[in-house]
Amino acid sequence: MAAGAVPDGPRPWWQEAVFYQVYPRSFADSDGDGVGDLAGIRSHLADLAWLGVDAVWISPFFRSPMADFGYDVSDYCDVDPLFGDLAEFDHLVDDAHALGLRVVIDWVPNHTSDQHPWFLDASSSRDSPRRDWYVWRDPTPDGSPPNNWVAAFDRTAPAWTFHEATGQWYLHMFESAQPDLDWDQPAVEAAMHDTLRFWLDRGVDGFRADVVHGIGKDPALPDDPPEMAGVPHCALNDHPATHRRLRAIRSLLDGYPGERMMVGEVFLLSTEAVATYYGHDDELHLAFNFPPLFAPWLADQWRRCIEDTFAALDPRGAWPTWVLSNHDNPRHRTRYDRAAARAGEDAATAAVRSEARARAAAVLLLTLRGTPFVYQGEELGLAEADVPDGRRVDPGGRDGCRAPVPWDASPDHGWPVRAGADTWLPMAPEADLRNRVTEAGDPRSVLHLYRRAIAVRRASPALVRGSFSLQDAPDGVLAFRRGHRGDTVDVLVNFTGTMVDLDDPTVVGAEVLLASDDPALTDGFDGLLGPDQAVVVRRRRGTCATGAGRRPVPDVLQP
Ligand code: NOJ
């Protein structure tokens, strides 16, 4: 079988699904405290079903002191009262399943909160039976931390905090309020497996595993290389012990009926390294693919991301993922605008191109070979919120992408807060126009584009499961072809701000399935790609590529 082709036959649901990430604090609020909650999510599940997504990934809603807004867990097996309770979660899962939506929840295995009973116990005394559940080191002669590892968020901060009461350092790859668990201890592994079972027994369909490559660390804790100074250790930690732990987790998941899955956040700098965390179909089912999340709006860079992704994953039979935005990074629309501004684009041009770029990116996300993840609000075309100093709350400076999702055009945009309360962050920008109700009423909206793109994808075997081959294209244009048993679909994305004439006999005249800017464009494709326009076309039977004058397609990507 040629590389890039996909075996026929039944496929696991998570390979064909479109995932939708809910960041619960900012999705929808049911009780007027200004912080989203599970009942709020539940009340909008029908909207997600209408959009057409298949699975909802919910970021942490567990008990937490909220030093990292839920990624500091103080009880893995309970819902923080801010978000509701276990009964509400059970109702949410039931409702989601009734609507045909799978539910995937976050799981934070690398670290707990410093308020977790395990850490309170471990830090109570050097003799605590749970002392070795965390990573402790004795003081050094000169008082410096045990090694040069740097914590995330503040590139000057060591990944260690000295615990005065017991006279040792403890390790934390993130905030000091997030001590790292020591997975070398079998009791830790067993306890964390129990937390998985707890939620599997409640019916979740899978997990998104937070910094999961952190669960194996070199026990010698060697310094990071000096040339990596300032790079947080979480981006460098890549130790073989993690793989056998992932295999054990995979067996646990496979022991449950219903194709329970795990998508891992493996935040390493190289895609080859990330690919190893799929194992040989015996570790992670999926791993996030982050280079596209950082890629600017440039055809060459996307082409390279795509080639690198398939080159790293295909030889292992590993299934790719695609993501444009999430709760940790500036929204992609704003990222593209900022990168263009750095390259000299003026404000007037940006005003014209901003939404067009985001629309074309959506088409790209939903047509590449692999599983797409949509981050809440991108389906409304939201840009990054400009959060004033007085309202910033996140230690990692990520407030702008976490602004509440506007639901309607009313003054509170569907977030009526109790007297004296306010939304935990200011509302996302342009909320009068970019809100669910207004966009649902406008067939030309970004919301309808996402809905159409998901529907086109679902209806096309080529897009869901077909082979992938990059095609020759003019500078600034990315073209790829997807094919499955006679269904041949071409995706053409113009990354430039000017019209491009493709003059390509294999696509001119083809049926337009989707255009990023125009819901009415369904006639034969005329070969002209508008500025920042993406078009998906299906070749009519009887038309075929001549191959004349085309650059050879790299072997690895041939269908
Ligand atoms: C990655 C999560 O996505 C991020 O939000 C969090 O701060 C860190 N892991 C630490 O848990």
XYZ file of C-alpha atoms and ligand atoms in Angstrom:
570
model
C 0.000 0.000 0.000
C 1.323 3.431 -0.896
C 2.233 5.796 1.929
C -0.552 8.238 2.614
C -3.177 5.669 1.726
C -5.393 4.349 4.449
C -6.494 0.749 4.898
C -10.117 0.043 4.159
C -12.547 -1.400 6.640
C -14.021 -0.191 9.892
C -12.175 2.662 11.502
C -12.127 3.697 15.145
C -14.491 6.574 15.813
C -11.731 8.921 16.939
C -10.100 8.764 13.506
C -13.248 9.986 11.795
C -14.515 12.381 14.442
C -14.333 16.154 14.629
C -13.480 17.093 18.229
C -14.627 20.295 19.889
C -12.711 21.616 22.898
C -14.729 23.158 25.696
C -12.837 25.278 28.216
C -15.503 25.102 30.917
C -14.813 28.368 32.704
C -15.508 30.288 29.504
C -18.102 28.258 27.630
C -21.461 28.926 29.321
C -22.581 29.881 32.818
C -25.790 28.540 34.360
C -25.710 30.147 37.800
C -24.665 33.751 37.256
C -21.324 33.624 39.054
C -19.492 34.661 35.883
C -17.677 31.341 35.545
C -18.898 28.689 33.120
C -20.035 25.336 34.481
C -21.218 21.853 33.581
C -24.895 22.823 33.498
C -23.926 25.591 31.074
C -22.186 23.085 28.826
C -25.165 20.777 29.060
C -27.532 23.523 28.001
C -25.564 24.033 24.780
C -24.889 20.445 23.757
C -27.650 20.696 21.165
C -25.786 23.636 19.596
C -22.707 21.454 19.248
C -24.757 18.664 17.712
C -26.197 21.236 15.275
C -22.667 22.300 14.386
C -21.969 18.693 13.516
C -19.020 17.855 15.755
C -18.731 14.289 17.011
C -16.903 14.592 20.308
C -16.525 17.149 23.056
C -13.267 17.406 24.985
C -13.857 19.179 28.276
C -10.842 20.822 29.938
C -10.509 20.233 33.715
C -13.573 20.637 35.938
C -12.158 18.675 38.898
C -11.712 20.004 42.408
C -8.943 22.555 42.263
C -7.635 25.657 44.012
C -7.428 27.114 40.471
C -3.805 28.225 40.615
C -3.712 27.031 36.980
C -7.480 27.182 36.456
C -8.085 23.496 36.951
C -4.795 22.029 35.755
C -3.884 21.907 39.448
C -6.112 19.097 40.641
C -6.844 18.529 44.326
C -9.292 15.654 43.750
C -9.271 13.699 40.495
C -12.547 12.006 41.304
C -14.852 14.892 42.030
C -16.263 17.955 40.304
C -15.242 21.336 41.684
C -18.359 22.970 43.186
C -17.684 25.934 40.902
C -18.645 23.693 37.977
C -21.369 21.544 39.532
C -21.252 18.037 40.898
C -20.927 14.433 39.817
C -24.666 14.088 39.241
C -24.530 17.022 36.822
C -21.602 15.410 35.049
C -23.525 12.145 34.710
C -26.463 14.034 33.198
C -24.081 15.764 30.818
C -22.675 12.451 29.606
C -26.183 11.017 29.183
C -27.394 14.060 27.263
C -24.296 14.121 25.070
C -24.615 10.451 24.238
C -28.307 10.883 23.460
C -27.277 13.542 20.928
C -24.604 11.310 19.424
C -21.740 13.253 20.988
C -18.819 11.481 22.650
C -17.350 12.936 25.825
C -13.608 13.134 26.381
C -12.262 14.666 29.564
C -8.916 16.060 30.599
C -6.623 13.973 32.769
C -3.655 15.596 34.477
C -1.184 12.823 35.315
C 2.111 14.711 35.582
C 1.289 16.826 38.612
C -1.318 17.456 41.280
C -2.191 20.597 43.163
C -0.085 21.328 46.216
C -3.460 21.167 48.008
C -4.100 17.574 46.923
C -4.303 15.318 50.014
C -1.445 13.277 48.531
C 0.878 16.281 48.539
C -0.376 17.570 51.889
C 0.514 14.161 53.277
C 3.832 13.930 51.390
C 4.915 17.367 52.537
C 3.869 16.857 56.142
C 7.086 15.047 57.002
C 10.071 13.325 55.427
C 8.688 10.152 56.967
C 5.275 10.410 55.375
C 4.293 7.134 53.662
C 3.478 9.239 50.603
C 6.709 11.255 50.683
C 8.047 9.464 47.610
C 4.869 10.063 45.591
C 6.553 13.336 44.617
C 10.111 14.156 43.551
C 12.219 15.470 46.437
C 15.917 16.323 46.536
C 18.232 17.369 49.333
C 19.648 20.872 49.541
C 22.806 21.467 47.518
C 25.952 22.889 49.186
C 25.552 26.267 47.470
C 21.791 26.446 47.957
C 21.012 26.221 44.248
C 18.203 24.003 42.908
C 19.076 20.323 42.290
C 19.383 20.835 38.532
C 18.983 23.522 35.873
C 15.448 22.604 34.784
C 13.267 25.614 34.040
C 9.546 25.740 34.865
C 6.924 26.651 32.268
C 5.461 30.173 32.119
C 8.472 31.980 33.614
C 11.614 31.095 31.717
C 13.787 32.345 34.539
C 12.123 30.277 37.258
C 13.610 26.966 38.353
C 11.392 23.883 38.207
C 12.057 23.442 41.916
C 10.735 24.941 45.126
C 12.477 24.613 48.447
C 10.096 23.285 51.076
C 11.243 24.972 54.265
C 9.262 22.803 56.655
C 10.951 19.576 55.582
C 14.185 21.007 54.207
C 14.086 19.568 50.677
C 13.375 20.754 47.155
C 10.365 19.429 45.244
C 10.045 19.290 41.468
C 7.365 21.067 39.445
C 7.542 21.466 35.686
C 4.807 24.104 35.966
C 3.860 26.338 38.891
C 5.174 25.620 42.387
C 1.513 24.925 43.238
C 1.696 21.965 40.813
C 4.181 19.445 42.249
C 5.166 16.634 39.874
C 4.113 13.121 40.801
C 6.821 10.479 40.831
C 5.547 7.801 38.464
C 8.548 5.608 39.328
C 6.521 4.677 42.396
C 4.141 1.814 41.590
C 1.632 3.206 44.100
C 1.414 6.431 42.096
C 0.825 4.587 38.867
C -1.851 2.433 40.518
C -3.584 5.443 42.069
C -3.609 7.284 38.745
C -4.989 4.221 36.989
C -7.805 4.250 39.518
C -8.643 7.814 38.529
C -8.979 6.684 34.914
C -11.252 3.819 35.947
C -13.390 6.196 37.989
C -14.329 8.209 34.885
C -14.428 5.250 32.503
C -16.952 3.640 34.815
C -19.024 6.825 34.571
C -19.108 6.441 30.803
C -16.540 8.842 29.388
C -15.321 7.978 25.915
C -11.755 8.977 26.486
C -9.185 11.363 27.858
C -7.012 14.214 26.768
C -3.833 13.566 28.761
C -2.071 16.700 29.932
C 1.735 16.857 29.377
C 1.640 13.086 29.341
C 5.279 12.789 28.275
C 6.114 14.011 31.787
C 5.154 10.766 33.493
C 8.562 9.243 32.773
C 11.634 11.157 33.848
C 15.279 10.255 34.029
C 15.667 9.247 37.699
C 19.124 10.840 37.714
C 17.473 14.193 36.889
C 20.430 15.360 34.745
C 20.824 18.996 33.752
C 19.239 20.048 30.478
C 21.867 20.894 27.837
C 23.242 24.427 28.234
C 22.133 25.352 24.715
C 18.548 24.768 25.902
C 18.841 27.376 28.637
C 15.500 29.076 29.114
C 13.515 26.302 27.429
C 11.028 24.906 29.939
C 11.903 21.352 30.853
C 8.417 20.187 29.858
C 9.387 20.798 26.223
C 12.517 18.627 26.592
C 11.518 15.746 28.836
C 11.541 12.639 26.636
C 12.388 9.515 28.619
C 11.773 5.868 27.654
C 9.997 5.062 30.931
C 6.956 6.962 29.667
C 6.377 4.425 26.894
C 5.828 1.406 29.126
C 3.517 3.528 31.286
C 1.521 4.503 28.229
C 1.288 0.851 27.223
C -0.168 0.048 30.632
C -2.678 2.878 30.239
C -3.569 1.643 26.759
C -4.262 -1.860 28.111
C -6.453 -0.346 30.785
C -8.459 1.593 28.182
C -8.668 -1.392 25.862
C -10.143 -3.407 28.733
C -13.277 -1.289 28.480
C -15.874 -1.728 25.753
C -16.608 1.030 23.271
C -13.227 2.126 21.907
C -12.221 4.391 24.802
C -9.369 6.573 23.659
C -6.597 8.883 24.784
C -5.206 11.903 22.965
C -1.968 13.058 24.487
C -0.443 16.451 24.847
C 3.169 15.601 24.056
C 4.698 19.016 23.917
C 8.080 18.202 22.404
C 9.943 20.221 19.838
C 10.142 17.550 17.117
C 7.300 15.754 15.379
C 9.448 12.590 15.113
C 9.752 12.540 18.881
C 6.016 13.059 19.317
C 5.322 10.207 16.877
C 7.061 7.728 19.172
C 4.323 8.263 21.754
C 1.861 6.421 19.522
C 4.079 3.390 20.134
C 3.236 0.571 17.777
C -0.485 1.134 18.060
C -0.109 0.308 21.748
C 0.406 3.706 23.401
C -1.540 6.920 22.672
C -4.353 6.691 20.153
C -3.669 10.260 19.104
C -1.160 12.958 19.942
C -1.564 16.665 19.358
C 0.420 17.997 16.450
C 1.577 21.423 17.533
C 3.673 22.907 14.686
C 0.510 23.890 12.756
C -0.712 25.608 15.912
C 2.268 27.917 15.660
C 2.533 28.194 11.881
C 1.904 31.628 10.378
C -0.438 32.020 7.413
C 2.109 31.073 4.746
C 1.676 28.296 2.195
C 5.299 27.124 2.396
C 5.215 26.778 6.147
C 1.972 24.830 6.067
C 3.281 22.633 3.318
C 6.319 21.831 5.452
C 4.167 21.141 8.534
C 2.055 18.745 6.507
C 5.027 16.965 4.938
C 6.771 16.673 8.326
C 3.635 15.346 9.962
C 3.045 12.581 7.459
C 6.735 11.748 7.180
C 6.917 11.227 10.955
C 3.589 9.476 11.465
C 2.852 7.430 8.349
C 5.688 4.909 8.749
C 4.204 4.004 12.147
C 0.634 3.896 10.898
C -0.043 6.695 13.380
C -3.084 8.886 12.759
C -2.439 12.659 12.662
C -4.301 15.433 14.458
C -4.742 19.064 13.445
C -5.398 22.056 15.628
C -5.412 25.800 14.994
C -6.194 27.145 18.447
C -6.557 26.014 22.042
C -6.748 27.397 25.562
C -2.976 27.888 25.807
C -2.191 30.003 22.767
C -3.401 33.176 21.065
C -6.350 32.468 18.782
C -5.204 31.677 15.263
C -7.009 34.587 13.663
C -5.012 36.959 15.841
C -1.790 34.992 15.385
C -2.059 35.309 11.620
C -2.791 39.016 11.920
C 0.146 39.581 14.237
C 2.565 37.646 12.044
C 1.384 39.576 8.994
C 1.820 42.874 10.862
C 5.369 41.885 11.773
C 5.965 41.210 8.087
C 4.795 44.730 7.244
C 1.061 44.368 6.635
C -0.812 47.598 7.365
C -3.921 47.818 9.523
C -6.275 48.483 6.609
C -5.139 45.344 4.800
C -5.347 43.335 7.995
C -8.920 44.491 8.522
C -9.815 43.017 5.138
C -7.766 39.843 5.404
C -8.249 38.904 9.039
C -11.520 36.998 8.804
C -10.747 35.655 5.329
C -7.580 34.008 6.663
C -9.468 32.456 9.575
C -12.144 31.139 7.210
C -9.630 29.582 4.844
C -7.780 28.060 7.811
C -11.026 26.427 8.944
C -11.381 24.737 5.581
C -7.797 23.530 5.818
C -8.299 22.188 9.343
C -11.383 20.242 8.343
C -10.029 18.736 5.129
C -6.530 17.535 6.020
C -6.020 13.817 6.574
C -6.385 13.308 10.300
C -8.545 14.228 13.251
C -9.354 17.944 13.622
C -9.787 19.691 16.967
C -11.892 22.861 17.017
C -11.404 25.202 19.975
C -14.573 26.811 21.321
C -15.269 30.154 19.690
C -13.173 29.643 16.600
C -16.410 28.621 14.890
C -17.564 32.194 15.558
C -14.368 33.649 14.107
C -13.354 35.014 17.499
C -10.140 36.947 17.797
C -7.977 37.132 20.893
C -9.487 39.300 23.637
C -7.474 42.288 24.711
C -7.511 41.782 28.468
C -6.551 44.893 30.448
C -3.835 44.583 33.081
C -6.272 44.809 35.962
C -8.195 41.782 34.739
C -5.391 39.426 33.809
C -5.448 36.344 35.947
C -3.441 33.584 34.291
C 0.148 32.892 35.398
C 0.926 31.894 31.802
C -0.524 35.051 30.191
C -3.164 33.058 28.296
C -6.256 35.071 29.206
C -6.934 36.403 25.704
C -7.948 33.059 24.219
C -10.022 32.179 27.282
C -12.493 35.077 27.117
C -16.126 33.958 27.552
C -17.938 32.751 24.441
C -20.699 35.211 23.451
C -24.022 33.440 22.999
C -26.248 36.275 21.807
C -26.358 39.984 21.046
C -27.934 41.009 24.361
C -25.906 43.345 26.587
C -24.577 40.409 28.635
C -24.185 38.094 25.614
C -25.845 35.214 27.407
C -23.780 35.609 30.600
C -26.243 37.242 33.039
C -24.276 37.638 36.248
C -25.599 38.065 39.756
C -25.433 41.518 41.379
C -21.842 42.262 42.301
C -20.403 39.553 40.038
C -18.688 39.904 36.671
C -17.569 37.392 34.100
C -14.221 35.972 35.207
C -12.608 37.493 32.104
C -13.903 40.236 29.810
C -16.133 39.071 26.947
C -14.553 38.068 23.650
C -14.226 40.954 21.152
C -16.921 42.019 18.637
C -19.474 40.102 20.696
C -22.398 42.101 19.272
C -21.717 40.516 15.896
C -19.700 37.424 16.737
C -22.109 35.494 18.881
C -23.929 32.232 18.389
C -27.444 33.603 17.828
C -26.473 36.329 15.374
C -24.225 34.029 13.372
C -26.771 31.220 13.359
C -29.126 33.627 11.603
C -26.625 34.501 8.879
C -25.781 31.820 6.305
C -22.627 33.745 5.379
C -21.247 33.648 8.928
C -18.125 31.827 10.076
C -20.405 29.599 12.160
C -22.236 28.417 9.065
C -18.926 27.913 7.269
C -17.781 25.528 10.033
C -21.122 23.754 9.906
C -20.965 23.385 6.134
C -17.327 22.282 6.213
C -18.070 19.607 8.815
C -21.060 18.413 6.780
C -19.034 18.311 3.557
C -16.339 16.368 5.366
C -18.799 13.893 6.830
C -20.385 13.283 3.446
C -17.081 12.667 1.671
C -15.267 9.348 2.171
C -12.250 10.991 0.547
C -12.091 13.698 3.205
C -12.832 11.461 6.166
C -10.588 8.558 5.309
C -9.045 9.089 1.904
C -5.456 9.205 0.746
C -3.588 12.493 0.643
C -1.257 13.948 -1.921
C 0.155 17.412 -2.150
C -0.258 18.901 -5.609
C 1.808 21.308 -7.581
C 0.497 24.851 -7.171
C 1.533 28.455 -7.786
C 3.541 30.244 -5.092
C 1.412 31.064 -2.095
C -1.141 28.359 -2.844
C -1.441 25.021 -1.097
C -3.220 22.327 -3.059
C -3.865 18.775 -2.016
C -5.929 15.893 -3.284
C -7.868 13.418 -1.195
C -9.176 10.214 -2.700
C -11.158 7.187 -1.657
C -12.697 4.639 -4.019
C -13.595 6.986 -6.836
C -14.328 9.958 -4.573
C -11.653 12.510 -5.494
C -11.640 15.847 -3.772
C -9.199 18.712 -4.252
C -8.552 21.334 -1.617
C -7.090 24.618 -2.826
C -5.992 27.247 -0.353
C -4.758 30.675 -1.363
C -2.529 32.055 1.391
C -1.927 35.329 -0.476
C -3.903 38.552 -0.473
C -4.305 38.532 -4.240
C -6.354 36.550 -6.739
C -4.574 33.517 -8.211
C -5.421 31.891 -11.523
C -4.815 28.185 -11.085
C -5.202 27.385 -14.746
C -5.285 23.705 -13.807
C -7.334 21.416 -16.048
C -7.779 18.899 -13.241
C -9.822 21.295 -11.143
C -11.317 23.825 -13.567
C -14.953 22.930 -14.058
C -15.040 20.693 -10.994
C -18.036 20.829 -8.679
C -17.511 23.256 -5.781
C -18.316 21.515 -2.499
C -17.249 24.356 -0.263
C -15.858 27.864 -0.548
C -14.520 29.631 2.510
C -16.085 32.965 1.643
C -19.260 32.232 -0.268
C -22.013 29.777 0.646
C -23.640 30.236 -2.761
C -20.611 29.180 -4.803
C -21.662 25.802 -6.145
C -21.215 26.127 -9.904
C -18.262 24.647 -11.678
C -14.958 25.986 -10.358
C -13.567 28.635 -12.704
C -9.979 28.147 -11.599
C -9.735 31.514 -9.900
C -8.870 31.503 -6.209
C -9.766 34.718 -4.441
C -7.470 36.350 -1.869
C -7.210 34.138 1.228
C -9.856 31.893 -0.226
C -10.067 28.126 0.235
C -12.140 26.029 -2.115
C -12.982 22.342 -1.987
C -13.912 20.791 -5.301
C -14.904 17.339 -6.446
C -13.705 16.225 -9.822
C -16.489 15.255 -12.156
C -16.236 11.807 -13.614
C -14.362 11.803 -16.890
C -11.981 14.624 -15.997
C -8.522 13.617 -14.963
C -5.106 15.012 -14.329
C -2.895 15.290 -17.395
C 0.229 15.543 -15.302
C 1.708 17.847 -17.907
C 4.175 20.368 -16.544
C 3.703 19.253 -12.963
C 6.438 18.880 -10.417
C 6.716 15.334 -9.121
C 4.833 14.753 -5.888
C 7.084 13.423 -3.093
C 6.812 9.643 -2.914
C 5.864 9.564 0.708
C 2.678 11.446 -0.029
C 1.572 9.687 -3.182
C -1.917 8.204 -2.866
C -0.961 21.963 29.515
C -2.301 22.599 29.627
O -2.870 22.686 28.344
C -2.086 23.947 30.269
O -3.256 24.731 30.252
C -1.591 23.745 31.663
O -1.262 24.997 32.226
C -0.344 22.864 31.677
N -0.436 21.730 30.833
C -0.068 22.368 33.060
O -1.033 21.430 33.431
